[in-house]
Amino acid sequence: MAPAQAASRVPPAFVQPHAEARRLSALRQESESCERCDLYKNATQTVFGDGAQAARVMLVGEQPGDREDIAGRPFVGPAGKLLDECLHEAGVDRSLCYVTNAVKHFKFEPRGKRRIHAKPSAGEVQRCAWWLGGELDVLRPDLVVALGATALYSLMGRSVGLNKERGHILKTSSGLHLLVTIHPSFLLRIHDHQDRDAERARFVDDLRSITHYLK
Ligand code: URA
């Protein structure tokens, strides 16, 4: 599939000011004491990206959930399990990808003993682009996969609509190839079985494009 040209008014995360380091390990260590916004106050820890510095494909989600906050690794909870299954069906080996989030701390509302996911604000996403930009700069991946609207916003600002570009690979002015797709938690929220199966098949189809970048 030929990449479409993205008309981006807001620069992608990696042309904005960002953390600078030669190694991911240095960025990760620096991010552990991040206080760029208030989210660190209630979260257990910073959940930095996971994967090899040599990975050619980067997957970007929204923010760590309850399980990720405790484990300190992205996409290890229910949405991560579903992502793993869909990647597998699409013929993609997750261990060859670098997996991260637009926001590195868990944002939640306490409800009794439970911690309920809360959507990060635009300001929190922008502050955290400091780390995403740093990860992009170190990895220089051949393909970035935006999983859902928050990742897409962090990477492209408001210039690209998820529904319009869903399934497309955009080529940004900085040469970055960007696959636009949904967040796997969207599938977890669909109650009708038929609808869920259809959306899941579409998601797997989107993910198949990744295989061309792993050869
Ligand atoms: N959802 C995300 O966007 N990221 C995670 O790491 C887990 C759930």
GROMACS .gro file of C-alpha atoms and ligand atoms in nm:
model
  223
    1MET     CA    1   0.000   0.000   0.000
    2ALA     CA    2   0.147   0.340  -0.097
    3PRO     CA    3   0.174   0.575   0.199
    4ALA     CA    4  -0.066   0.871   0.182
    5GLN     CA    5   0.076   1.217   0.239
    6ALA     CA    6  -0.037   1.366   0.571
    7ALA     CA    7  -0.114   1.735   0.580
    8SER     CA    8   0.023   1.795   0.930
    9ARG     CA    9  -0.014   2.142   1.083
   10VAL     CA   10   0.108   2.029   1.426
   11PRO     CA   11   0.452   1.868   1.417
   12PRO     CA   12   0.479   1.503   1.518
   13ALA     CA   13   0.618   1.430   1.865
   14PHE     CA   14   0.969   1.379   1.747
   15VAL     CA   15   1.016   1.720   1.591
   16GLN     CA   16   0.898   1.890   1.911
   17PRO     CA   17   1.150   1.945   2.195
   18HIS     CA   18   1.213   1.605   2.349
   19ALA     CA   19   1.436   1.414   2.586
   20GLU     CA   20   1.774   1.339   2.436
   21ALA     CA   21   1.992   1.039   2.495
   22ARG     CA   22   2.191   0.786   2.295
   23ARG     CA   23   2.042   0.484   2.469
   24LEU     CA   24   1.688   0.389   2.564
   25SER     CA   25   1.820   0.269   2.897
   26ALA     CA   26   1.929   0.626   2.978
   27LEU     CA   27   1.589   0.767   2.881
   28ARG     CA   28   1.413   0.502   3.083
   29GLN     CA   29   1.621   0.581   3.391
   30GLU     CA   30   1.562   0.954   3.352
   31SER     CA   31   1.186   0.901   3.313
   32GLU     CA   32   1.167   0.723   3.648
   33SER     CA   33   1.178   1.058   3.828
   34CYS     CA   34   0.950   1.240   3.581
   35GLU     CA   35   0.738   1.519   3.732
   36ARG     CA   36   0.648   1.692   3.404
   37CYS     CA   37   0.279   1.676   3.499
   38ASP     CA   38   0.089   1.573   3.813
   39LEU     CA   39   0.015   1.215   3.709
   40TYR     CA   40   0.326   1.082   3.886
   41LYS     CA   41   0.170   1.175   4.223
   42ASN     CA   42  -0.087   0.893   4.227
   43ALA     CA   43   0.070   0.637   3.994
   44THR     CA   44   0.291   0.356   4.124
   45GLN     CA   45   0.570   0.416   3.876
   46THR     CA   46   0.661   0.543   3.530
   47VAL     CA   47   0.578   0.279   3.270
   48PHE     CA   48   0.834   0.333   2.998
   49GLY     CA   49   0.840   0.157   2.661
   50ASP     CA   50   0.945  -0.203   2.625
   51GLY     CA   51   1.149  -0.368   2.351
   52ALA     CA   52   1.484  -0.361   2.177
   53GLN     CA   53   1.651  -0.039   2.065
   54ALA     CA   54   1.703  -0.211   1.728
   55ALA     CA   55   1.327  -0.265   1.676
   56ARG     CA   56   1.212  -0.130   1.339
   57VAL     CA   57   0.845  -0.097   1.440
   58MET     CA   58   0.710   0.104   1.732
   59LEU     CA   59   0.357   0.053   1.867
   60VAL     CA   60   0.213   0.347   2.062
   61GLY     CA   61  -0.086   0.310   2.295
   62GLU     CA   62  -0.256   0.564   2.521
   63GLN     CA   63  -0.137   0.519   2.879
   64PRO     CA   64  -0.065   0.231   3.117
   65GLY     CA   65  -0.367   0.073   3.285
   66ASP     CA   66  -0.402  -0.071   3.635
   67ARG     CA   67  -0.200  -0.387   3.557
   68GLU     CA   68   0.071  -0.200   3.371
   69ASP     CA   69   0.105   0.049   3.656
   70ILE     CA   70   0.179  -0.237   3.895
   71ALA     CA   71   0.394  -0.444   3.658
   72GLY     CA   72   0.588  -0.145   3.520
   73ARG     CA   73   0.549  -0.274   3.161
   74PRO     CA   74   0.312  -0.157   2.884
   75PHE     CA   75   0.026  -0.369   2.752
   76VAL     CA   76   0.034  -0.658   2.998
   77GLY     CA   77  -0.334  -0.634   3.105
   78PRO     CA   78  -0.655  -0.728   2.917
   79ALA     CA   79  -0.598  -0.482   2.629
   80GLY     CA   80  -0.240  -0.609   2.600
   81LYS     CA   81  -0.355  -0.970   2.587
   82LEU     CA   82  -0.596  -0.885   2.308
   83LEU     CA   83  -0.325  -0.689   2.128
   84ASP     CA   84  -0.093  -0.992   2.152
   85GLU     CA   85  -0.361  -1.221   2.006
   86CYS     CA   86  -0.437  -0.984   1.719
   87LEU     CA   87  -0.067  -0.930   1.642
   88HIS     CA   88  -0.021  -1.306   1.636
   89GLU     CA   89  -0.317  -1.348   1.398
   90ALA     CA   90  -0.171  -1.077   1.176
   91GLY     CA   91   0.161  -1.263   1.162
   92VAL     CA   92   0.349  -1.008   1.373
   93ASP     CA   93   0.592  -1.113   1.644
   94ARG     CA   94   0.549  -0.864   1.930
   95SER     CA   95   0.902  -0.933   2.052
   96LEU     CA   96   1.033  -0.768   1.734
   97CYS     CA   97   0.843  -0.448   1.809
   98TYR     CA   98   0.901  -0.170   2.059
   99VAL     CA   99   0.581  -0.110   2.257
  100THR     CA  100   0.514   0.215   2.439
  101ASN     CA  101   0.246   0.467   2.532
  102ALA     CA  102   0.179   0.835   2.465
  103VAL     CA  103   0.151   0.892   2.842
  104LYS     CA  104   0.381   0.710   3.082
  105HIS     CA  105   0.181   0.729   3.407
  106PHE     CA  106  -0.153   0.567   3.490
  107LYS     CA  107  -0.436   0.821   3.526
  108PHE     CA  108  -0.735   0.693   3.717
  109GLU     CA  109  -1.034   0.777   3.937
  110PRO     CA  110  -1.053   0.579   4.262
  111ARG     CA  111  -1.388   0.396   4.294
  112GLY     CA  112  -1.399   0.194   4.615
  113LYS     CA  113  -1.106  -0.045   4.591
  114ARG     CA  114  -1.090  -0.013   4.214
  115ARG     CA  115  -0.893   0.234   4.005
  116ILE     CA  116  -1.090   0.332   3.695
  117HIS     CA  117  -0.903   0.449   3.385
  118ALA     CA  118  -0.934   0.824   3.320
  119LYS     CA  119  -0.851   0.981   2.987
  120PRO     CA  120  -0.534   1.192   2.989
  121SER     CA  121  -0.585   1.560   2.907
  122ALA     CA  122  -0.434   1.723   2.597
  123GLY     CA  123  -0.186   1.900   2.827
  124GLU     CA  124  -0.075   1.573   2.988
  125VAL     CA  125  -0.031   1.415   2.645
  126GLN     CA  126   0.175   1.710   2.525
  127ARG     CA  127   0.396   1.710   2.835
  128CYS     CA  128   0.461   1.340   2.796
  129ALA     CA  129   0.550   1.380   2.426
  130TRP     CA  130   0.888   1.474   2.576
  131TRP     CA  131   0.948   1.102   2.634
  132LEU     CA  132   0.775   0.971   2.323
  133GLY     CA  133   0.981   1.211   2.114
  134GLY     CA  134   1.293   1.085   2.287
  135GLU     CA  135   1.201   0.724   2.216
  136LEU     CA  136   1.134   0.807   1.849
  137ASP     CA  137   1.464   0.988   1.821
  138VAL     CA  138   1.664   0.699   1.966
  139LEU     CA  139   1.485   0.423   1.773
  140ARG     CA  140   1.418   0.603   1.443
  141PRO     CA  141   1.168   0.328   1.358
  142ASP     CA  142   1.066   0.249   1.000
  143LEU     CA  143   0.702   0.233   1.108
  144VAL     CA  144   0.510   0.378   1.401
  145VAL     CA  145   0.167   0.234   1.477
  146ALA     CA  146  -0.078   0.474   1.644
  147LEU     CA  147  -0.315   0.260   1.850
  148GLY     CA  148  -0.612   0.489   1.897
  149ALA     CA  149  -0.686   0.859   1.913
  150THR     CA  150  -0.456   0.958   2.202
  151ALA     CA  151  -0.149   0.808   2.035
  152LEU     CA  152  -0.248   0.970   1.707
  153TYR     CA  153  -0.294   1.307   1.878
  154SER     CA  154   0.045   1.282   2.045
  155LEU     CA  155   0.215   1.192   1.720
  156MET     CA  156   0.029   1.421   1.479
  157GLY     CA  157  -0.155   1.687   1.677
  158ARG     CA  158  -0.511   1.749   1.561
  159SER     CA  159  -0.428   1.733   1.192
  160VAL     CA  160  -0.523   1.368   1.138
  161GLY     CA  161  -0.861   1.208   1.211
  162LEU     CA  162  -0.860   0.846   1.321
  163ASN     CA  163  -1.176   0.744   1.137
  164LYS     CA  164  -1.067   0.910   0.814
  165GLU     CA  165  -0.716   0.761   0.809
  166ARG     CA  166  -0.788   0.429   0.981
  167GLY     CA  167  -0.587   0.150   0.815
  168HIS     CA  168  -0.373   0.390   0.612
  169ILE     CA  169  -0.001   0.441   0.635
  170LEU     CA  170   0.072   0.814   0.638
  171LYS     CA  171   0.407   0.960   0.549
  172THR     CA  172   0.479   1.267   0.760
  173SER     CA  173   0.688   1.562   0.647
  174SER     CA  174   0.972   1.424   0.860
  175GLY     CA  175   0.969   1.093   0.671
  176LEU     CA  176   0.801   0.895   0.947
  177HIS     CA  177   0.567   0.619   0.829
  178LEU     CA  178   0.262   0.607   1.052
  179LEU     CA  179  -0.004   0.336   1.054
  180VAL     CA  180  -0.334   0.460   1.196
  181THR     CA  181  -0.558   0.213   1.373
  182ILE     CA  182  -0.781   0.167   1.676
  183HIS     CA  183  -0.686   0.096   2.035
  184PRO     CA  184  -0.751  -0.269   2.131
  185SER     CA  185  -0.959  -0.161   2.433
  186PHE     CA  186  -1.219  -0.035   2.182
  187LEU     CA  187  -1.283  -0.404   2.100
  188LEU     CA  188  -1.325  -0.488   2.469
  189ARG     CA  189  -1.608  -0.236   2.492
  190ILE     CA  190  -1.816  -0.384   2.206
  191HIS     CA  191  -2.088  -0.606   2.354
  192ASP     CA  192  -2.245  -0.745   2.038
  193HIS     CA  193  -2.049  -1.058   1.935
  194GLN     CA  194  -2.091  -1.011   1.563
  195ASP     CA  195  -1.987  -0.648   1.574
  196ARG     CA  196  -1.690  -0.733   1.793
  197ASP     CA  197  -1.574  -1.012   1.562
  198ALA     CA  198  -1.604  -0.784   1.259
  199GLU     CA  199  -1.409  -0.502   1.427
  200ARG     CA  200  -1.147  -0.743   1.551
  201ALA     CA  201  -1.100  -0.881   1.197
  202ARG     CA  202  -1.058  -0.524   1.071
  203PHE     CA  203  -0.799  -0.452   1.340
  204VAL     CA  204  -0.604  -0.768   1.249
  205ASP     CA  205  -0.618  -0.656   0.887
  206ASP     CA  206  -0.471  -0.316   0.983
  207LEU     CA  207  -0.193  -0.486   1.180
  208ARG     CA  208  -0.098  -0.704   0.881
  209SER     CA  209   0.068  -0.398   0.722
  210ILE     CA  210   0.334  -0.421   0.994
  211THR     CA  211   0.473  -0.742   0.845
  212HIS     CA  212   0.612  -0.548   0.545
  213TYR     CA  213   0.832  -0.349   0.785
  214LEU     CA  214   0.968  -0.649   0.971
  215LYS     CA  215   1.124  -0.826   0.671
  216URA     N1  216  -0.376   0.061   2.729
  216URA     C1  217  -0.275   0.134   2.677
  216URA     O1  218  -0.297   0.225   2.597
  216URA     N2  219  -0.153   0.103   2.712
  216URA     C2  220  -0.122   0.007   2.796
  216URA     O2  221  -0.005  -0.013   2.823
  216URA     C3  222  -0.228  -0.068   2.849
  216URA     C4  223  -0.355  -0.039   2.815
   0.00000   0.00000   0.00000
